[in-house]
mmCIF file of N, CA and C in Angstrom:
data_model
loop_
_atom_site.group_PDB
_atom_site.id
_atom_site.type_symbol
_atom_site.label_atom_id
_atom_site.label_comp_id
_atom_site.label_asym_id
_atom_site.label_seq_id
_atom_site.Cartn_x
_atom_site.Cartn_y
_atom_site.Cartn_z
ATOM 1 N N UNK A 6 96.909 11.566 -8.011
ATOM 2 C CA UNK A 6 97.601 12.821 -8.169
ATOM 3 C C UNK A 6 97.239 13.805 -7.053
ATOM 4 N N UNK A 7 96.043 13.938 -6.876
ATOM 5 C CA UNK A 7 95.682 15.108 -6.016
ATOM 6 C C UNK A 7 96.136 14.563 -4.587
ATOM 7 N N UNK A 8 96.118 13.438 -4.025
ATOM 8 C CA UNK A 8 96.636 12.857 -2.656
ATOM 9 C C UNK A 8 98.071 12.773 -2.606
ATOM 10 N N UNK A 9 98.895 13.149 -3.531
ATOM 11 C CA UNK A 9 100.154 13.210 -3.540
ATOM 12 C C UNK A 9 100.959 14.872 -3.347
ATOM 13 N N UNK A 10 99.655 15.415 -4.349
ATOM 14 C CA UNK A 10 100.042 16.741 -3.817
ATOM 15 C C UNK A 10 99.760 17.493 -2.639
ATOM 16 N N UNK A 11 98.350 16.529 -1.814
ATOM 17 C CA UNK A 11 98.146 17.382 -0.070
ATOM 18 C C UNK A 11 99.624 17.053 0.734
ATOM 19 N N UNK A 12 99.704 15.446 -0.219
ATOM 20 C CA UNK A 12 101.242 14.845 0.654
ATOM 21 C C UNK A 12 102.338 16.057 0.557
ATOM 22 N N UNK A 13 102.874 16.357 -0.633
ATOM 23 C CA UNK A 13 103.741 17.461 -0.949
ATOM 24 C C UNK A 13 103.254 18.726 -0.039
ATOM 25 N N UNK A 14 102.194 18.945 0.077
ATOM 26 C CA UNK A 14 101.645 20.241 0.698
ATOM 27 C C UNK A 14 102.227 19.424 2.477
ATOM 28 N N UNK A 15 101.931 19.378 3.156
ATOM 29 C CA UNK A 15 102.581 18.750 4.759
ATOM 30 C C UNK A 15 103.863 18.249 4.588
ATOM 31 N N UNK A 16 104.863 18.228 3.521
ATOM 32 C CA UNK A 16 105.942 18.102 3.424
ATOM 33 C C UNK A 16 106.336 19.071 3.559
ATOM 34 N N UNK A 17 105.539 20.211 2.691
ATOM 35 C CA UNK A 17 106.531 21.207 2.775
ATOM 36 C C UNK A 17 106.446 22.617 4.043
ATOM 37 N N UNK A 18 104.870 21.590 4.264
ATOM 38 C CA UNK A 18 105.337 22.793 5.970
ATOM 39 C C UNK A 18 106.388 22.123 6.781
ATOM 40 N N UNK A 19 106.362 20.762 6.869
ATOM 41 C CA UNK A 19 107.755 19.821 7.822
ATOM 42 C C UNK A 19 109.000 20.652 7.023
ATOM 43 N N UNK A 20 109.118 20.944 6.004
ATOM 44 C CA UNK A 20 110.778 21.719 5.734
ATOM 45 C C UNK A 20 110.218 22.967 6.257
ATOM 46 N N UNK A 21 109.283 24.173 6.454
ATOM 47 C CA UNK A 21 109.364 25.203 6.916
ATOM 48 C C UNK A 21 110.029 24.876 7.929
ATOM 49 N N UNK A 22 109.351 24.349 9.555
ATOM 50 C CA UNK A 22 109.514 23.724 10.290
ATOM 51 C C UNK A 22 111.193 23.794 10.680
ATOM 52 N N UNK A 23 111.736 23.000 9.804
ATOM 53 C CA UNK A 23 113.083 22.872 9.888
ATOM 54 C C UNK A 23 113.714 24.046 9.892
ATOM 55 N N UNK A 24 112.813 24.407 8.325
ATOM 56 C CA UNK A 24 114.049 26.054 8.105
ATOM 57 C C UNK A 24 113.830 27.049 9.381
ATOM 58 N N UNK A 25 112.418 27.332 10.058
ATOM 59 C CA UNK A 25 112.422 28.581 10.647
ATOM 60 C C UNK A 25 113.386 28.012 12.294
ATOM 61 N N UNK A 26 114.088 27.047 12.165
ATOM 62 C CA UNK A 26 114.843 26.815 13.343
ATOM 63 C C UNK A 26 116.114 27.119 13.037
ATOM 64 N N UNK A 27 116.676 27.877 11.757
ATOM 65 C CA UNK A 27 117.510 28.374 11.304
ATOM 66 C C UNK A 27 118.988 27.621 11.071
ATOM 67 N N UNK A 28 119.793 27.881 9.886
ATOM 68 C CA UNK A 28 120.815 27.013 9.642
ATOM 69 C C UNK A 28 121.786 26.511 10.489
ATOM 70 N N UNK A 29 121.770 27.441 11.766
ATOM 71 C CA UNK A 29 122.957 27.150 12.711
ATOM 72 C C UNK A 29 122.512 25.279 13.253
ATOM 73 N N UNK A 30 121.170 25.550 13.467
ATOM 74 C CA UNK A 30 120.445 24.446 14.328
ATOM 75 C C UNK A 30 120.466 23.125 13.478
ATOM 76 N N UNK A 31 120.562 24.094 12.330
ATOM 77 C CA UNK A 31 120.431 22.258 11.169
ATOM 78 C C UNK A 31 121.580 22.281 10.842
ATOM 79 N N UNK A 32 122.785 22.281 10.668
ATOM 80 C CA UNK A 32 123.843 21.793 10.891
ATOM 81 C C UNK A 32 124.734 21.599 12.142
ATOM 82 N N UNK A 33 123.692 21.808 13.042
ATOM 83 C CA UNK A 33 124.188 21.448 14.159
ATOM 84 C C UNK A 33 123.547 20.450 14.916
ATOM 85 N N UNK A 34 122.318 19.691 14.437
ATOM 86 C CA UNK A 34 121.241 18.668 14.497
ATOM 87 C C UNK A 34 121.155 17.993 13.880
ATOM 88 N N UNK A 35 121.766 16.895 13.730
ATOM 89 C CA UNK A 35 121.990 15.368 12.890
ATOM 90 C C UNK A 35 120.232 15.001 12.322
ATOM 91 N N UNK A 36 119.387 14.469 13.722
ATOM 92 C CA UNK A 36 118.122 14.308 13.174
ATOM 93 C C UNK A 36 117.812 15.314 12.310
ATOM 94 N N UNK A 37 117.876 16.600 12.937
ATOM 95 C CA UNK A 37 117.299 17.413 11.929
ATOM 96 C C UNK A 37 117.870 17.599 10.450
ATOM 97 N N UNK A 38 118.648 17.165 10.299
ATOM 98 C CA UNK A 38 119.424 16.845 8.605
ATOM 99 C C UNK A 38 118.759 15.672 8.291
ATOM 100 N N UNK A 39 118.386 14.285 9.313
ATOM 101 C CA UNK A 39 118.123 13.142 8.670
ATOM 102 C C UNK A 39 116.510 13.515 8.602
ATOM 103 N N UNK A 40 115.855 14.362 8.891
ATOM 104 C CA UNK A 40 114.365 14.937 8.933
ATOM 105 C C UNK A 40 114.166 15.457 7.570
ATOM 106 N N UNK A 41 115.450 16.565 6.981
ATOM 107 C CA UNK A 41 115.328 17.136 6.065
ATOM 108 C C UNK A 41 115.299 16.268 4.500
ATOM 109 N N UNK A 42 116.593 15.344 5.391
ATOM 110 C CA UNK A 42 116.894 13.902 3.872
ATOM 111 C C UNK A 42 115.086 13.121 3.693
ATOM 112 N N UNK A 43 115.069 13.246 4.720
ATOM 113 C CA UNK A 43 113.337 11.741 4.311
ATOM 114 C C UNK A 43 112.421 13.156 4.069
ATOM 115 N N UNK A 44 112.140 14.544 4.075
ATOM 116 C CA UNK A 44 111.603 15.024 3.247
ATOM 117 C C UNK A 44 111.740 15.073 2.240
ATOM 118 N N UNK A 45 113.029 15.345 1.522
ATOM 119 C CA UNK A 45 113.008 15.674 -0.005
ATOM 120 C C UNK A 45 113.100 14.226 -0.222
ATOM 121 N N UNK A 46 113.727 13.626 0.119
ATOM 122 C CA UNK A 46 113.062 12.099 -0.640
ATOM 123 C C UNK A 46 111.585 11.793 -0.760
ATOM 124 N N UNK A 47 110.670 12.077 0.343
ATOM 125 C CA UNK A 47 109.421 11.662 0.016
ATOM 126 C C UNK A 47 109.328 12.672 -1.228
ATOM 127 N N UNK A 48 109.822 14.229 -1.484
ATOM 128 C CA UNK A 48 109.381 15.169 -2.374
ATOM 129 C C UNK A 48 109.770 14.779 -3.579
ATOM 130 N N UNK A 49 110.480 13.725 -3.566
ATOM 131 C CA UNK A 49 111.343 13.368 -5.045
ATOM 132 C C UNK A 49 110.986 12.109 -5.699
ATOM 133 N N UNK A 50 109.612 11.302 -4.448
ATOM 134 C CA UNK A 50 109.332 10.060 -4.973
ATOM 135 C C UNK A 50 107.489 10.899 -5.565
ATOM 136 N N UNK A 51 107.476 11.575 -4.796
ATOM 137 C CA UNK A 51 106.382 12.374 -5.439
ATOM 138 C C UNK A 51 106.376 12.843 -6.371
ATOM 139 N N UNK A 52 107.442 13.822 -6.963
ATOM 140 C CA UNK A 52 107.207 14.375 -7.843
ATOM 141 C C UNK A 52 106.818 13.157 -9.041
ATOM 142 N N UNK A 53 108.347 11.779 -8.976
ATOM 143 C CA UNK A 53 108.350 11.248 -10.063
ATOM 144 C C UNK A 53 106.801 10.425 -10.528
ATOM 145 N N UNK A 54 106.094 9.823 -9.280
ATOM 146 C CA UNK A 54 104.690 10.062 -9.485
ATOM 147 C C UNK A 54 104.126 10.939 -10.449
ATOM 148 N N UNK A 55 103.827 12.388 -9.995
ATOM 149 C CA UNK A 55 103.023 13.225 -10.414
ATOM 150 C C UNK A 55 103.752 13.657 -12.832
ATOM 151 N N UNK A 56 104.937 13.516 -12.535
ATOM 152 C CA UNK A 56 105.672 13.435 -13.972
ATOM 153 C C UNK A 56 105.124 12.171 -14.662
ATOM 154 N N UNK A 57 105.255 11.238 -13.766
ATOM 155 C CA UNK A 57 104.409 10.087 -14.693
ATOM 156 C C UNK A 57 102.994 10.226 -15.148
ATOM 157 N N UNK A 58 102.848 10.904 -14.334
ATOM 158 C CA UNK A 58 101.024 10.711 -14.607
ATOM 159 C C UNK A 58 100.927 12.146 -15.076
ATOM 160 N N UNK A 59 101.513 12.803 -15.596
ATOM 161 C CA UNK A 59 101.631 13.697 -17.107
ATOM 162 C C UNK A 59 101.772 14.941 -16.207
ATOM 163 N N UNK A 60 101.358 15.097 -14.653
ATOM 164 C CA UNK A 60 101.209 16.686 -14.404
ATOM 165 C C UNK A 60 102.293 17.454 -14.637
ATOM 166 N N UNK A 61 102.279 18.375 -15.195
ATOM 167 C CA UNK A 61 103.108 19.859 -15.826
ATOM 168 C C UNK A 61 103.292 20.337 -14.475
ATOM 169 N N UNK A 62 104.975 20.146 -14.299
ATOM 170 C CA UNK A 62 105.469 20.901 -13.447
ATOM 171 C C UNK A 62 104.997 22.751 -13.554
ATOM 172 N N UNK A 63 104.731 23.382 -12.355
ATOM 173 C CA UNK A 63 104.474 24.710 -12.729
ATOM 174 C C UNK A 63 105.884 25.542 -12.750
ATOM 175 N N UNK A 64 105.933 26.884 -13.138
ATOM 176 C CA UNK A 64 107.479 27.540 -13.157
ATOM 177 C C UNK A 64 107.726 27.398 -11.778
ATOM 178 N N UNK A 65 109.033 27.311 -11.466
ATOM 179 C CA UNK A 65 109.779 27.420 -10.770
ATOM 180 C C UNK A 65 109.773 25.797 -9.682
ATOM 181 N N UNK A 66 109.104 24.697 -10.721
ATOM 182 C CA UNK A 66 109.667 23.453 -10.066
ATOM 183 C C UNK A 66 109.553 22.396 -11.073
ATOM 184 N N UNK A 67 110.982 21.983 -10.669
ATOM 185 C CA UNK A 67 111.283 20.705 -11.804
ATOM 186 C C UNK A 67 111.161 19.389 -11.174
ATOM 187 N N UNK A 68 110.812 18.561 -11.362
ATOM 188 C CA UNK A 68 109.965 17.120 -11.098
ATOM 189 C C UNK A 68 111.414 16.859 -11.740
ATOM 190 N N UNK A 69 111.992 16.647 -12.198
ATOM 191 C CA UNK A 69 113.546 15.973 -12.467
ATOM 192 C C UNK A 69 114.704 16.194 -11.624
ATOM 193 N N UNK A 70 114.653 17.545 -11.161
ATOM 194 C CA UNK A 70 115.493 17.678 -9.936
ATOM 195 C C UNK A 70 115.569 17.457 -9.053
ATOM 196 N N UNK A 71 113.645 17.223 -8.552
ATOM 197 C CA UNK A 71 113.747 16.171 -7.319
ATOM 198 C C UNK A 71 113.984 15.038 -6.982
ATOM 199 N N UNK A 72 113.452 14.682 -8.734
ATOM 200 C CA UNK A 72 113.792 12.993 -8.554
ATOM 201 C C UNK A 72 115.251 12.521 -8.445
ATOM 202 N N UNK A 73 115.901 13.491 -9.361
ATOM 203 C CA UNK A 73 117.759 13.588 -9.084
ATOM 204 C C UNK A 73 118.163 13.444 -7.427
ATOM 205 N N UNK A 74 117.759 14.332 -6.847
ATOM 206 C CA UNK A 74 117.922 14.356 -5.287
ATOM 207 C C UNK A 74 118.051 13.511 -4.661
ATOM 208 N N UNK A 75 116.422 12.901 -5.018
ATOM 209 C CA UNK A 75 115.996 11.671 -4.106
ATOM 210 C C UNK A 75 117.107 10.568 -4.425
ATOM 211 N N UNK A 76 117.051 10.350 -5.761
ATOM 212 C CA UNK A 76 117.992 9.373 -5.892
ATOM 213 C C UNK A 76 119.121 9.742 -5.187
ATOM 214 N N UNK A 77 120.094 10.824 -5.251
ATOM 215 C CA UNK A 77 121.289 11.139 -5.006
ATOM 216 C C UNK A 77 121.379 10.996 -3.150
ATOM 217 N N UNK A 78 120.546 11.318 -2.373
ATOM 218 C CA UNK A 78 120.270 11.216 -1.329
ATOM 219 C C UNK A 78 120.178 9.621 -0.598
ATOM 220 N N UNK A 79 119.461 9.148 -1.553
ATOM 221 C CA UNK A 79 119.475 7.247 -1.209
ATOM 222 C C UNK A 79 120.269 6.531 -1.775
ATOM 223 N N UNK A 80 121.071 7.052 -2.695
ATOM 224 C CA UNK A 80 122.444 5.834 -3.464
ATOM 225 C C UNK A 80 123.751 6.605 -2.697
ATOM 226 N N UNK A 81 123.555 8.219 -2.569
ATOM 227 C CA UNK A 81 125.197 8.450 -2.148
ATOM 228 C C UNK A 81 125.075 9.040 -0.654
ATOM 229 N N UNK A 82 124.129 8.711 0.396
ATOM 230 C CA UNK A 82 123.992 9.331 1.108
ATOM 231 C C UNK A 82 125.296 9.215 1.704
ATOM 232 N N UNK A 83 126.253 8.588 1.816
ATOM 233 C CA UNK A 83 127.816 8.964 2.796
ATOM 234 C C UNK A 83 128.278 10.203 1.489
ATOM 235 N N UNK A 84 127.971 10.901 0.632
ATOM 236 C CA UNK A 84 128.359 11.979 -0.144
ATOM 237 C C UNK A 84 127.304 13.301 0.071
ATOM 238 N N UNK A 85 126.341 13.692 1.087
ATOM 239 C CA UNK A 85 125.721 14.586 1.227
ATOM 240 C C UNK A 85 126.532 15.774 1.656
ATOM 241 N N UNK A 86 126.381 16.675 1.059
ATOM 242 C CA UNK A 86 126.902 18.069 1.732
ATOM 243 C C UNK A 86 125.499 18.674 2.124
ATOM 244 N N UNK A 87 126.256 18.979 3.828
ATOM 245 C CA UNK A 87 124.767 19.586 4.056
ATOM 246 C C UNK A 87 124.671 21.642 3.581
ATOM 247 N N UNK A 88 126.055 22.124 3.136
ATOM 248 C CA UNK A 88 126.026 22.911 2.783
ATOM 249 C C UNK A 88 125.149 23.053 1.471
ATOM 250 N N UNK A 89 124.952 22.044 0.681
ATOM 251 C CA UNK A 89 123.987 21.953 -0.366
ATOM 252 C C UNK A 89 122.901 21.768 -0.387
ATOM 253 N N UNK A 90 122.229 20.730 1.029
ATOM 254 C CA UNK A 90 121.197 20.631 1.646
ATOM 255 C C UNK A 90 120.137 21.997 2.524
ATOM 256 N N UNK A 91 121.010 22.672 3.191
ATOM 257 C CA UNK A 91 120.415 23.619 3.484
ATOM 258 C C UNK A 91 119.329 24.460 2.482
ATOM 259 N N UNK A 92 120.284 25.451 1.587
ATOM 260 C CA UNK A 92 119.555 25.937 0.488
ATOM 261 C C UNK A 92 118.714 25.268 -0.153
ATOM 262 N N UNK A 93 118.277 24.051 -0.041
ATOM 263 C CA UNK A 93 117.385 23.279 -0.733
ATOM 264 C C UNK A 93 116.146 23.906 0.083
ATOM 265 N N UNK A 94 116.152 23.033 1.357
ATOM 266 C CA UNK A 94 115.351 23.812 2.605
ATOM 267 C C UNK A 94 115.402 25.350 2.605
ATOM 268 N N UNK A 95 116.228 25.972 2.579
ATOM 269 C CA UNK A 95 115.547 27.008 2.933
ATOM 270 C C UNK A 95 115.014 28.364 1.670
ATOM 271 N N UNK A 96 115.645 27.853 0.423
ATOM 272 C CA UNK A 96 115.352 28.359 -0.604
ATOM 273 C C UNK A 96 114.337 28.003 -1.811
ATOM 274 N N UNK A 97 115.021 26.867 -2.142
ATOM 275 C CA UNK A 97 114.267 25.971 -2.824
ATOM 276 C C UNK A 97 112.874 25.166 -2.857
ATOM 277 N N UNK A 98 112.985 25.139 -1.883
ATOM 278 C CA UNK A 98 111.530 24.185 -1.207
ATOM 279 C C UNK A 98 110.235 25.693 -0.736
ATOM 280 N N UNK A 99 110.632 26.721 -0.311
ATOM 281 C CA UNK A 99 109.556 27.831 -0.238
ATOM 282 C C UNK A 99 109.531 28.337 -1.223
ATOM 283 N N UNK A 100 110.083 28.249 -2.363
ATOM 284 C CA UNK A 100 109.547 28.738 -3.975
ATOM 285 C C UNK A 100 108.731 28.020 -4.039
ATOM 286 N N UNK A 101 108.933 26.626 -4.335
ATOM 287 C CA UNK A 101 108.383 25.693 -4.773
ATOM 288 C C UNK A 101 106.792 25.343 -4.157
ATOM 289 N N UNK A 102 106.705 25.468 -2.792
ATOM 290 C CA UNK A 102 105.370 26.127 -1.662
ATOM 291 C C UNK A 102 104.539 26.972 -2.646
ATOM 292 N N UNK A 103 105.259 27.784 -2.878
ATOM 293 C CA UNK A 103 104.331 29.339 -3.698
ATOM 294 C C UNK A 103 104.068 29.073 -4.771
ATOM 295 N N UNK A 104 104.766 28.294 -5.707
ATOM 296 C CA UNK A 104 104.375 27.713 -7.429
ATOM 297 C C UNK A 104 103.173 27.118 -6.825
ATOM 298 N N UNK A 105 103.120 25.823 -6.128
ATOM 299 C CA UNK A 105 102.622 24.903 -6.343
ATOM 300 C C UNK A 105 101.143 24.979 -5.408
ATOM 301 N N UNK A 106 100.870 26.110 -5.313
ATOM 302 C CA UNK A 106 99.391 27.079 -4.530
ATOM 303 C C UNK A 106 98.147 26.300 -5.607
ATOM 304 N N UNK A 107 98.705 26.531 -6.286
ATOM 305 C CA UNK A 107 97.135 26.506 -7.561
ATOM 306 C C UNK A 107 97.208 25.031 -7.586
ATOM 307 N N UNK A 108 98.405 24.330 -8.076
ATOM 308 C CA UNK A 108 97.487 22.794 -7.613
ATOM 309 C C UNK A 108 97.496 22.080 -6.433
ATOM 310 N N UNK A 109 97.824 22.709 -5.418
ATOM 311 C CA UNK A 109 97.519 22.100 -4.119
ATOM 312 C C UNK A 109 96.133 22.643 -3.794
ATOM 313 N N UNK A 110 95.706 23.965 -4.347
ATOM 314 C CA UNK A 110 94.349 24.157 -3.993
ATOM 315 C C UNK A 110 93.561 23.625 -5.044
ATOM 316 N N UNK A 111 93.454 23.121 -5.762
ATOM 317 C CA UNK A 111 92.892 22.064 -6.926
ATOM 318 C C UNK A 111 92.732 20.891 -6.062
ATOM 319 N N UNK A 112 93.695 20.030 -5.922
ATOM 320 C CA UNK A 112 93.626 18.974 -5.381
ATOM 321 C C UNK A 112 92.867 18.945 -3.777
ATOM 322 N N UNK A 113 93.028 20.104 -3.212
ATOM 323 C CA UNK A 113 91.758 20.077 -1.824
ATOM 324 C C UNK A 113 90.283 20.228 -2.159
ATOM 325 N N UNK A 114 90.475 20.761 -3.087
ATOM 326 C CA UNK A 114 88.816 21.260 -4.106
ATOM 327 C C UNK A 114 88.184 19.923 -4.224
ATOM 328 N N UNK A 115 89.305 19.238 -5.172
ATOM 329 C CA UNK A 115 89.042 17.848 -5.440
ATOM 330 C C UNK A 115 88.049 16.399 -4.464
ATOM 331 N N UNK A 116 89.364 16.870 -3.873
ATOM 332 C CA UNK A 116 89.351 15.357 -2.606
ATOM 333 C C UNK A 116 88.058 16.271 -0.993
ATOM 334 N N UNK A 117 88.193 17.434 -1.411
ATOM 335 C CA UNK A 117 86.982 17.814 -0.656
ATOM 336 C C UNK A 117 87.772 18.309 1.038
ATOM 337 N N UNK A 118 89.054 18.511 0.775
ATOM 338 C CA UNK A 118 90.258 18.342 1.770
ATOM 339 C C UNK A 118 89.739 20.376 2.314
ATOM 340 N N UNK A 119 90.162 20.900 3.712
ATOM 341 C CA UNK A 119 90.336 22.061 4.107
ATOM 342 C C UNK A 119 91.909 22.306 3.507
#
């Protein structure tokens, strides 16, 4: 659990990353859309990890919506709107940064991680 969430923690600076290059650039940057897809997929094979192994999503993130994603991302990827993708990145994913403070700093406590 706790090595999944440093994982989630460097995921989600790689979507800052993306976002602070602003929406024009990511829909105008193929890699950078296929950068954004293999993040939330790794974020969506994680979460379903961390749901299995009982951890309580904190407010403002659902471990079902990612896993929805991920799936939806790897079975329909010729159906992605990146208009739907964006706001993931640039909304969704820095909430989710700020919920998830207390057990990403748990899990460095843990594993003995900076």
């Amino acid at each position: 659990m706790a090595k999944d969430l440093l994982h989630i923690d460097g995921w989600l600076s790689r979507a800052d990353e993306i976002f602070s290059r602003g929406q024009d650039a990511y829909l105008a940057d193929g890699l950078l859309q296929e950068a954004g897809d293999s993040l939330m997929m790794k974020l969506g094979e994680a979460a379903e990890r961390l749901s299995a192994s009982g951890v309580l999503a904190p407010a403002g993130v659902e471990w079902a919506l990612a896993i929805a994603n991920r799936n939806f991302l790897i079975h329909q990827y010729d159906e992605i709107d990146r208009a739907l993708t964006w706001p993931t990145l640039a909304v969704d994913l820095p909430a989710w940064r700020r919920s998830l403070v207390p057990l990403i700093d748990e899990a460095r406590a843990k594993l003995g991680a900076v």
